[in-house]
Structures are given as structure tokens and as C-alpha cells.
Amino acid sequence: MALTKILDGGMPSGSIIQVVQTTKTDTFTTTTTDYVDVTGLSVAITPTSSSNKILFIYNLSVGGGNGTDVNHVIIQMLRGSTRLNIGDARGSNRFRGTNFVNTAVAGQMFQPSAMILDSPSSTSELTYKVQLGTTVGSHTACINRSGRDSDDSAGYDGNASSTITVMEIVG
């Protein structure tokens, strides 16, 4: 059955037919307590069928803080302006996101990742992206660097990279 479908120009359900990835190697920072787009961490894909799904994966390098203070970095994944894979609302003072990174030291970096199988029901170009923020406005949320970001001779802090990958999967 599957071989016949392939020979007829189709692919069996579950086949990956398109992959788009972007890698961010420079840094990004924000001090906002609301989500903002991370420059360079978005990808566009145009599904070939409205019945197909999009697998959205990110792997980030995240730091935060202000000097040696504790910081809480918030991360969310989106298709356009639609939030994906977000925690439920609970209480009136809790941030909702895909990932949270609680940094105890401003020199720390973490590698949060997330994955969701999205059903956009579209054949129009779609943009998948990551947004970032901090729960404390005087602190810094960072991509690809620590909050401390020291360039001292001890070499404690480094630079990293982050990726977004989207795959179209036959429905």
C-alpha cells in the first residue's frame, strides 16, 4: 500500500516532507516583563496540504540575571501570534509559558527545549518563533550568553547557539 502511494507521487502518513531550520549564534537580551520576539529565532514554512502537521522544535541557550541576583526567564513558542504549548492559567499572578528558567547565579546558562506537533490546517506561509521575557524588569533575560557575560581572563562565561526546527509531516 505505502509503496503504491509513493509511486503515485504521495507519501505515507507520518512521512517528513519538508524541514526548515535556523541557527542563532549571536546574542539577544531583554529586560521586559512581557514576551518579545527573539531576533533571528523564527522560521517560515508553507505546508503543501492543509491536512499536514508541523513539528516545531526549539533548543535554546538561555541565561539571565543582574550581577549575581536570581532571575526568572520566561519562554514561549508561537505560530504567528498564536501561542503554542503554554501552561494552563492558575492563579492571578503566575506567568504562563512553554519553559521557565530560574537562574540562581548570573553566570549560569541553561539549555531548555520544547517540541509540539501543531495542526495549523493551512497551506499559507506560517512563521514559527520564540519569544522571551523576564519576571523581574530590572533583570536581563539572555539568549546565547549568561546574564553576567564576563569577558575576564578566567574564561568563566561563554557564547552558545540556539536553533529552531520545523518539519512538515504528512497527515
JSON list of C-alpha atoms in Angstrom, two decimals:
[
{"chain": "A", "resi": 1, "resn": "MET", "atom": "CA", "xyz": [0.00, 0.00, 0.00]},
{"chain": "A", "resi": 2, "resn": "ALA", "atom": "CA", "xyz": [2.66, 2.55, 1.03]},
{"chain": "A", "resi": 3, "resn": "LEU", "atom": "CA", "xyz": [4.88, 1.70, -1.96]},
{"chain": "A", "resi": 4, "resn": "THR", "atom": "CA", "xyz": [1.95, 2.26, -4.33]},
{"chain": "A", "resi": 5, "resn": "LYS", "atom": "CA", "xyz": [1.24, 5.63, -2.70]},
{"chain": "A", "resi": 6, "resn": "ILE", "atom": "CA", "xyz": [4.90, 6.70, -3.09]},
{"chain": "A", "resi": 7, "resn": "LEU", "atom": "CA", "xyz": [4.96, 5.63, -6.75]},
{"chain": "A", "resi": 8, "resn": "ASP", "atom": "CA", "xyz": [1.76, 7.63, -7.34]},
{"chain": "A", "resi": 9, "resn": "GLY", "atom": "CA", "xyz": [3.50, 10.78, -6.04]},
{"chain": "A", "resi": 10, "resn": "GLY", "atom": "CA", "xyz": [2.18, 10.70, -2.47]},
{"chain": "A", "resi": 11, "resn": "MET", "atom": "CA", "xyz": [3.89, 9.88, 0.79]},
{"chain": "A", "resi": 12, "resn": "PRO", "atom": "CA", "xyz": [2.50, 7.72, 3.56]},
{"chain": "A", "resi": 13, "resn": "SER", "atom": "CA", "xyz": [1.06, 9.34, 6.68]},
{"chain": "A", "resi": 14, "resn": "GLY", "atom": "CA", "xyz": [3.82, 10.31, 9.12]},
{"chain": "A", "resi": 15, "resn": "SER", "atom": "CA", "xyz": [6.41, 10.99, 6.41]},
{"chain": "A", "resi": 16, "resn": "ILE", "atom": "CA", "xyz": [8.57, 14.09, 6.82]},
{"chain": "A", "resi": 17, "resn": "ILE", "atom": "CA", "xyz": [8.40, 16.00, 3.54]},
{"chain": "A", "resi": 18, "resn": "GLN", "atom": "CA", "xyz": [9.92, 19.38, 4.42]},
{"chain": "A", "resi": 19, "resn": "VAL", "atom": "CA", "xyz": [12.42, 20.59, 7.03]},
{"chain": "A", "resi": 20, "resn": "VAL", "atom": "CA", "xyz": [13.36, 24.21, 7.78]},
{"chain": "A", "resi": 21, "resn": "GLN", "atom": "CA", "xyz": [15.88, 25.21, 10.44]},
{"chain": "A", "resi": 22, "resn": "THR", "atom": "CA", "xyz": [17.53, 28.38, 11.64]},
{"chain": "A", "resi": 23, "resn": "THR", "atom": "CA", "xyz": [20.51, 28.70, 13.97]},
{"chain": "A", "resi": 24, "resn": "LYS", "atom": "CA", "xyz": [21.17, 31.82, 16.03]},
{"chain": "A", "resi": 25, "resn": "THR", "atom": "CA", "xyz": [24.80, 32.29, 17.04]},
{"chain": "A", "resi": 26, "resn": "ASP", "atom": "CA", "xyz": [24.72, 35.94, 18.15]},
{"chain": "A", "resi": 27, "resn": "THR", "atom": "CA", "xyz": [23.25, 37.11, 21.44]},
{"chain": "A", "resi": 28, "resn": "PHE", "atom": "CA", "xyz": [19.92, 38.67, 22.39]},
{"chain": "A", "resi": 29, "resn": "THR", "atom": "CA", "xyz": [18.84, 40.34, 25.63]},
{"chain": "A", "resi": 30, "resn": "THR", "atom": "CA", "xyz": [15.70, 41.91, 27.04]},
{"chain": "A", "resi": 31, "resn": "THR", "atom": "CA", "xyz": [14.58, 43.37, 30.36]},
{"chain": "A", "resi": 32, "resn": "THR", "atom": "CA", "xyz": [10.87, 43.37, 29.57]},
{"chain": "A", "resi": 33, "resn": "THR", "atom": "CA", "xyz": [8.37, 41.56, 31.77]},
{"chain": "A", "resi": 34, "resn": "ASP", "atom": "CA", "xyz": [6.29, 40.85, 28.68]},
{"chain": "A", "resi": 35, "resn": "TYR", "atom": "CA", "xyz": [7.21, 38.49, 25.86]},
{"chain": "A", "resi": 36, "resn": "VAL", "atom": "CA", "xyz": [9.23, 39.89, 22.94]},
{"chain": "A", "resi": 37, "resn": "ASP", "atom": "CA", "xyz": [10.36, 38.22, 19.71]},
{"chain": "A", "resi": 38, "resn": "VAL", "atom": "CA", "xyz": [13.92, 36.91, 19.80]},
{"chain": "A", "resi": 39, "resn": "THR", "atom": "CA", "xyz": [15.64, 38.38, 16.75]},
{"chain": "A", "resi": 40, "resn": "GLY", "atom": "CA", "xyz": [16.80, 35.60, 14.42]},
{"chain": "A", "resi": 41, "resn": "LEU", "atom": "CA", "xyz": [14.78, 32.83, 16.10]},
{"chain": "A", "resi": 42, "resn": "SER", "atom": "CA", "xyz": [11.92, 32.42, 13.66]},
{"chain": "A", "resi": 43, "resn": "VAL", "atom": "CA", "xyz": [11.35, 30.24, 10.62]},
{"chain": "A", "resi": 44, "resn": "ALA", "atom": "CA", "xyz": [8.79, 30.30, 7.82]},
{"chain": "A", "resi": 45, "resn": "ILE", "atom": "CA", "xyz": [7.28, 27.21, 6.23]},
{"chain": "A", "resi": 46, "resn": "THR", "atom": "CA", "xyz": [4.49, 26.73, 3.71]},
{"chain": "A", "resi": 47, "resn": "PRO", "atom": "CA", "xyz": [2.62, 23.44, 4.20]},
{"chain": "A", "resi": 48, "resn": "THR", "atom": "CA", "xyz": [1.80, 21.57, 0.98]},
{"chain": "A", "resi": 49, "resn": "SER", "atom": "CA", "xyz": [-1.54, 20.31, 2.35]},
{"chain": "A", "resi": 50, "resn": "SER", "atom": "CA", "xyz": [-3.95, 21.63, 4.98]},
{"chain": "A", "resi": 51, "resn": "SER", "atom": "CA", "xyz": [-4.18, 18.12, 6.47]},
{"chain": "A", "resi": 52, "resn": "ASN", "atom": "CA", "xyz": [-0.45, 18.02, 7.21]},
{"chain": "A", "resi": 53, "resn": "LYS", "atom": "CA", "xyz": [1.05, 18.77, 10.61]},
{"chain": "A", "resi": 54, "resn": "ILE", "atom": "CA", "xyz": [4.10, 20.82, 11.59]},
{"chain": "A", "resi": 55, "resn": "LEU", "atom": "CA", "xyz": [6.55, 19.53, 14.19]},
{"chain": "A", "resi": 56, "resn": "PHE", "atom": "CA", "xyz": [8.08, 22.57, 15.92]},
{"chain": "A", "resi": 57, "resn": "ILE", "atom": "CA", "xyz": [11.23, 22.04, 17.99]},
{"chain": "A", "resi": 58, "resn": "TYR", "atom": "CA", "xyz": [13.49, 24.53, 19.71]},
{"chain": "A", "resi": 59, "resn": "ASN", "atom": "CA", "xyz": [16.76, 24.11, 21.57]},
{"chain": "A", "resi": 60, "resn": "LEU", "atom": "CA", "xyz": [17.89, 27.29, 23.30]},
{"chain": "A", "resi": 61, "resn": "SER", "atom": "CA", "xyz": [20.84, 28.53, 25.31]},
{"chain": "A", "resi": 62, "resn": "VAL", "atom": "CA", "xyz": [19.39, 30.85, 27.98]},
{"chain": "A", "resi": 63, "resn": "GLY", "atom": "CA", "xyz": [20.91, 32.92, 30.76]},
{"chain": "A", "resi": 64, "resn": "GLY", "atom": "CA", "xyz": [19.69, 35.73, 32.94]},
{"chain": "A", "resi": 65, "resn": "GLY", "atom": "CA", "xyz": [20.22, 37.87, 35.98]},
{"chain": "A", "resi": 66, "resn": "ASN", "atom": "CA", "xyz": [21.60, 41.19, 37.06]},
{"chain": "A", "resi": 67, "resn": "GLY", "atom": "CA", "xyz": [25.01, 40.96, 38.65]},
{"chain": "A", "resi": 68, "resn": "THR", "atom": "CA", "xyz": [24.68, 37.97, 40.98]},
{"chain": "A", "resi": 69, "resn": "ASP", "atom": "CA", "xyz": [20.90, 38.17, 41.53]},
{"chain": "A", "resi": 70, "resn": "VAL", "atom": "CA", "xyz": [18.47, 35.35, 40.90]},
{"chain": "A", "resi": 71, "resn": "ASN", "atom": "CA", "xyz": [16.43, 35.74, 37.72]},
{"chain": "A", "resi": 72, "resn": "HIS", "atom": "CA", "xyz": [13.46, 34.02, 36.14]},
{"chain": "A", "resi": 73, "resn": "VAL", "atom": "CA", "xyz": [13.41, 33.83, 32.34]},
{"chain": "A", "resi": 74, "resn": "ILE", "atom": "CA", "xyz": [10.12, 33.09, 30.57]},
{"chain": "A", "resi": 75, "resn": "ILE", "atom": "CA", "xyz": [9.94, 31.48, 27.12]},
{"chain": "A", "resi": 76, "resn": "GLN", "atom": "CA", "xyz": [7.07, 30.75, 24.77]},
{"chain": "A", "resi": 77, "resn": "MET", "atom": "CA", "xyz": [6.65, 29.24, 21.31]},
{"chain": "A", "resi": 78, "resn": "LEU", "atom": "CA", "xyz": [4.27, 30.67, 18.72]},
{"chain": "A", "resi": 79, "resn": "ARG", "atom": "CA", "xyz": [2.85, 30.17, 15.26]},
{"chain": "A", "resi": 80, "resn": "GLY", "atom": "CA", "xyz": [2.38, 33.77, 14.12]},
{"chain": "A", "resi": 81, "resn": "SER", "atom": "CA", "xyz": [0.58, 35.33, 17.10]},
{"chain": "A", "resi": 82, "resn": "THR", "atom": "CA", "xyz": [-0.92, 32.03, 18.30]},
{"chain": "A", "resi": 83, "resn": "ARG", "atom": "CA", "xyz": [0.72, 30.74, 21.47]},
{"chain": "A", "resi": 84, "resn": "LEU", "atom": "CA", "xyz": [1.59, 27.04, 21.38]},
{"chain": "A", "resi": 85, "resn": "ASN", "atom": "CA", "xyz": [2.37, 24.59, 24.17]},
{"chain": "A", "resi": 86, "resn": "ILE", "atom": "CA", "xyz": [1.60, 27.05, 27.01]},
{"chain": "A", "resi": 87, "resn": "GLY", "atom": "CA", "xyz": [0.89, 26.04, 30.60]},
{"chain": "A", "resi": 88, "resn": "ASP", "atom": "CA", "xyz": [-2.64, 26.42, 31.96]},
{"chain": "A", "resi": 89, "resn": "ALA", "atom": "CA", "xyz": [-3.76, 29.56, 33.77]},
{"chain": "A", "resi": 90, "resn": "ARG", "atom": "CA", "xyz": [-3.57, 29.02, 37.52]},
{"chain": "A", "resi": 91, "resn": "GLY", "atom": "CA", "xyz": [-3.88, 31.89, 39.97]},
{"chain": "A", "resi": 92, "resn": "SER", "atom": "CA", "xyz": [-3.83, 35.55, 39.07]},
{"chain": "A", "resi": 93, "resn": "ASN", "atom": "CA", "xyz": [-0.10, 36.28, 39.40]},
{"chain": "A", "resi": 94, "resn": "ARG", "atom": "CA", "xyz": [1.55, 33.42, 37.54]},
{"chain": "A", "resi": 95, "resn": "PHE", "atom": "CA", "xyz": [3.24, 33.84, 34.18]},
{"chain": "A", "resi": 96, "resn": "ARG", "atom": "CA", "xyz": [2.23, 31.30, 31.53]},
{"chain": "A", "resi": 97, "resn": "GLY", "atom": "CA", "xyz": [4.83, 29.95, 29.15]},
{"chain": "A", "resi": 98, "resn": "THR", "atom": "CA", "xyz": [6.39, 26.99, 27.41]},
{"chain": "A", "resi": 99, "resn": "ASN", "atom": "CA", "xyz": [9.54, 27.00, 29.58]},
{"chain": "A", "resi": 100, "resn": "PHE", "atom": "CA", "xyz": [10.79, 28.86, 32.63]},
{"chain": "A", "resi": 101, "resn": "VAL", "atom": "CA", "xyz": [14.45, 29.11, 33.57]},
{"chain": "A", "resi": 102, "resn": "ASN", "atom": "CA", "xyz": [15.23, 30.01, 37.16]},
{"chain": "A", "resi": 103, "resn": "THR", "atom": "CA", "xyz": [18.83, 31.12, 37.36]},
{"chain": "A", "resi": 104, "resn": "ALA", "atom": "CA", "xyz": [20.46, 31.17, 40.77]},
{"chain": "A", "resi": 105, "resn": "VAL", "atom": "CA", "xyz": [23.68, 32.80, 39.58]},
{"chain": "A", "resi": 106, "resn": "ALA", "atom": "CA", "xyz": [24.02, 35.33, 36.76]},
{"chain": "A", "resi": 107, "resn": "GLY", "atom": "CA", "xyz": [26.86, 33.28, 35.23]},
{"chain": "A", "resi": 108, "resn": "GLN", "atom": "CA", "xyz": [24.66, 30.27, 34.57]},
{"chain": "A", "resi": 109, "resn": "MET", "atom": "CA", "xyz": [23.30, 29.19, 31.18]},
{"chain": "A", "resi": 110, "resn": "PHE", "atom": "CA", "xyz": [20.62, 26.57, 30.61]},
{"chain": "A", "resi": 111, "resn": "GLN", "atom": "CA", "xyz": [19.51, 24.64, 27.53]},
{"chain": "A", "resi": 112, "resn": "PRO", "atom": "CA", "xyz": [15.69, 24.48, 27.59]},
{"chain": "A", "resi": 113, "resn": "SER", "atom": "CA", "xyz": [13.99, 22.71, 24.72]},
{"chain": "A", "resi": 114, "resn": "ALA", "atom": "CA", "xyz": [10.41, 22.13, 23.63]},
{"chain": "A", "resi": 115, "resn": "MET", "atom": "CA", "xyz": [8.54, 20.29, 20.92]},
{"chain": "A", "resi": 116, "resn": "ILE", "atom": "CA", "xyz": [4.94, 20.35, 19.73]},
{"chain": "A", "resi": 117, "resn": "LEU", "atom": "CA", "xyz": [3.09, 18.72, 16.85]},
{"chain": "A", "resi": 118, "resn": "ASP", "atom": "CA", "xyz": [0.96, 21.56, 15.51]},
{"chain": "A", "resi": 119, "resn": "SER", "atom": "CA", "xyz": [-2.10, 21.19, 13.25]},
{"chain": "A", "resi": 120, "resn": "PRO", "atom": "CA", "xyz": [-2.35, 24.59, 11.51]},
{"chain": "A", "resi": 121, "resn": "SER", "atom": "CA", "xyz": [-4.87, 23.44, 8.82]},
{"chain": "A", "resi": 122, "resn": "SER", "atom": "CA", "xyz": [-3.27, 25.79, 6.31]},
{"chain": "A", "resi": 123, "resn": "THR", "atom": "CA", "xyz": [-1.39, 25.96, 3.03]},
{"chain": "A", "resi": 124, "resn": "SER", "atom": "CA", "xyz": [-0.35, 29.58, 3.61]},
{"chain": "A", "resi": 125, "resn": "GLU", "atom": "CA", "xyz": [3.14, 30.54, 4.76]},
{"chain": "A", "resi": 126, "resn": "LEU", "atom": "CA", "xyz": [3.43, 30.14, 8.54]},
{"chain": "A", "resi": 127, "resn": "THR", "atom": "CA", "xyz": [6.02, 31.70, 10.84]},
{"chain": "A", "resi": 128, "resn": "TYR", "atom": "CA", "xyz": [7.11, 29.80, 13.94]},
{"chain": "A", "resi": 129, "resn": "LYS", "atom": "CA", "xyz": [9.09, 31.72, 16.53]},
{"chain": "A", "resi": 130, "resn": "VAL", "atom": "CA", "xyz": [10.32, 32.01, 20.10]},
{"chain": "A", "resi": 131, "resn": "GLN", "atom": "CA", "xyz": [9.61, 34.86, 22.50]},
{"chain": "A", "resi": 132, "resn": "LEU", "atom": "CA", "xyz": [11.48, 35.65, 25.70]},
{"chain": "A", "resi": 133, "resn": "GLY", "atom": "CA", "xyz": [10.96, 37.81, 28.78]},
{"chain": "A", "resi": 134, "resn": "THR", "atom": "CA", "xyz": [11.86, 38.11, 32.45]},
{"chain": "A", "resi": 135, "resn": "THR", "atom": "CA", "xyz": [9.71, 38.16, 35.56]},
{"chain": "A", "resi": 136, "resn": "VAL", "atom": "CA", "xyz": [11.80, 40.98, 37.08]},
{"chain": "A", "resi": 137, "resn": "GLY", "atom": "CA", "xyz": [12.06, 44.08, 34.87]},
{"chain": "A", "resi": 138, "resn": "SER", "atom": "CA", "xyz": [15.39, 45.25, 36.24]},
{"chain": "A", "resi": 139, "resn": "HIS", "atom": "CA", "xyz": [16.95, 41.90, 35.33]},
{"chain": "A", "resi": 140, "resn": "THR", "atom": "CA", "xyz": [18.10, 40.63, 31.96]},
{"chain": "A", "resi": 141, "resn": "ALA", "atom": "CA", "xyz": [16.89, 37.59, 30.01]},
{"chain": "A", "resi": 142, "resn": "CYS", "atom": "CA", "xyz": [19.52, 36.40, 27.55]},
{"chain": "A", "resi": 143, "resn": "ILE", "atom": "CA", "xyz": [19.88, 34.11, 24.57]},
{"chain": "A", "resi": 144, "resn": "ASN", "atom": "CA", "xyz": [23.30, 32.55, 23.83]},
{"chain": "A", "resi": 145, "resn": "ARG", "atom": "CA", "xyz": [25.04, 34.20, 26.81]},
{"chain": "A", "resi": 146, "resn": "SER", "atom": "CA", "xyz": [24.85, 34.35, 30.58]},
{"chain": "A", "resi": 147, "resn": "GLY", "atom": "CA", "xyz": [23.43, 37.30, 32.50]},
{"chain": "A", "resi": 148, "resn": "ARG", "atom": "CA", "xyz": [26.89, 38.10, 33.86]},
{"chain": "A", "resi": 149, "resn": "ASP", "atom": "CA", "xyz": [28.52, 37.90, 30.38]},
{"chain": "A", "resi": 150, "resn": "SER", "atom": "CA", "xyz": [32.02, 38.49, 31.71]},
{"chain": "A", "resi": 151, "resn": "ASP", "atom": "CA", "xyz": [34.96, 38.50, 29.30]},
{"chain": "A", "resi": 152, "resn": "ASP", "atom": "CA", "xyz": [37.57, 38.14, 32.05]},
{"chain": "A", "resi": 153, "resn": "SER", "atom": "CA", "xyz": [40.78, 36.13, 31.76]},
{"chain": "A", "resi": 154, "resn": "ALA", "atom": "CA", "xyz": [39.35, 33.28, 33.87]},
{"chain": "A", "resi": 155, "resn": "GLY", "atom": "CA", "xyz": [37.06, 32.41, 30.96]},
{"chain": "A", "resi": 156, "resn": "TYR", "atom": "CA", "xyz": [34.03, 31.57, 33.10]},
{"chain": "A", "resi": 157, "resn": "ASP", "atom": "CA", "xyz": [31.40, 32.80, 30.66]},
{"chain": "A", "resi": 158, "resn": "GLY", "atom": "CA", "xyz": [30.95, 31.69, 27.08]},
{"chain": "A", "resi": 159, "resn": "ASN", "atom": "CA", "xyz": [28.93, 32.10, 23.93]},
{"chain": "A", "resi": 160, "resn": "ALA", "atom": "CA", "xyz": [26.46, 29.46, 22.73]},
{"chain": "A", "resi": 161, "resn": "SER", "atom": "CA", "xyz": [23.93, 28.91, 19.95]},
{"chain": "A", "resi": 162, "resn": "SER", "atom": "CA", "xyz": [20.19, 28.24, 19.67]},
{"chain": "A", "resi": 163, "resn": "THR", "atom": "CA", "xyz": [18.09, 26.54, 16.99]},
{"chain": "A", "resi": 164, "resn": "ILE", "atom": "CA", "xyz": [14.51, 26.32, 15.75]},
{"chain": "A", "resi": 165, "resn": "THR", "atom": "CA", "xyz": [13.48, 23.43, 13.50]},
{"chain": "A", "resi": 166, "resn": "VAL", "atom": "CA", "xyz": [10.12, 22.88, 11.84]},
{"chain": "A", "resi": 167, "resn": "MET", "atom": "CA", "xyz": [9.15, 19.78, 9.88]},
{"chain": "A", "resi": 168, "resn": "GLU", "atom": "CA", "xyz": [6.11, 19.22, 7.70]},
{"chain": "A", "resi": 169, "resn": "ILE", "atom": "CA", "xyz": [4.61, 15.78, 8.34]},
{"chain": "A", "resi": 170, "resn": "VAL", "atom": "CA", "xyz": [2.06, 14.12, 6.09]},
{"chain": "A", "resi": 171, "resn": "GLY", "atom": "CA", "xyz": [-1.31, 13.88, 7.89]}
]
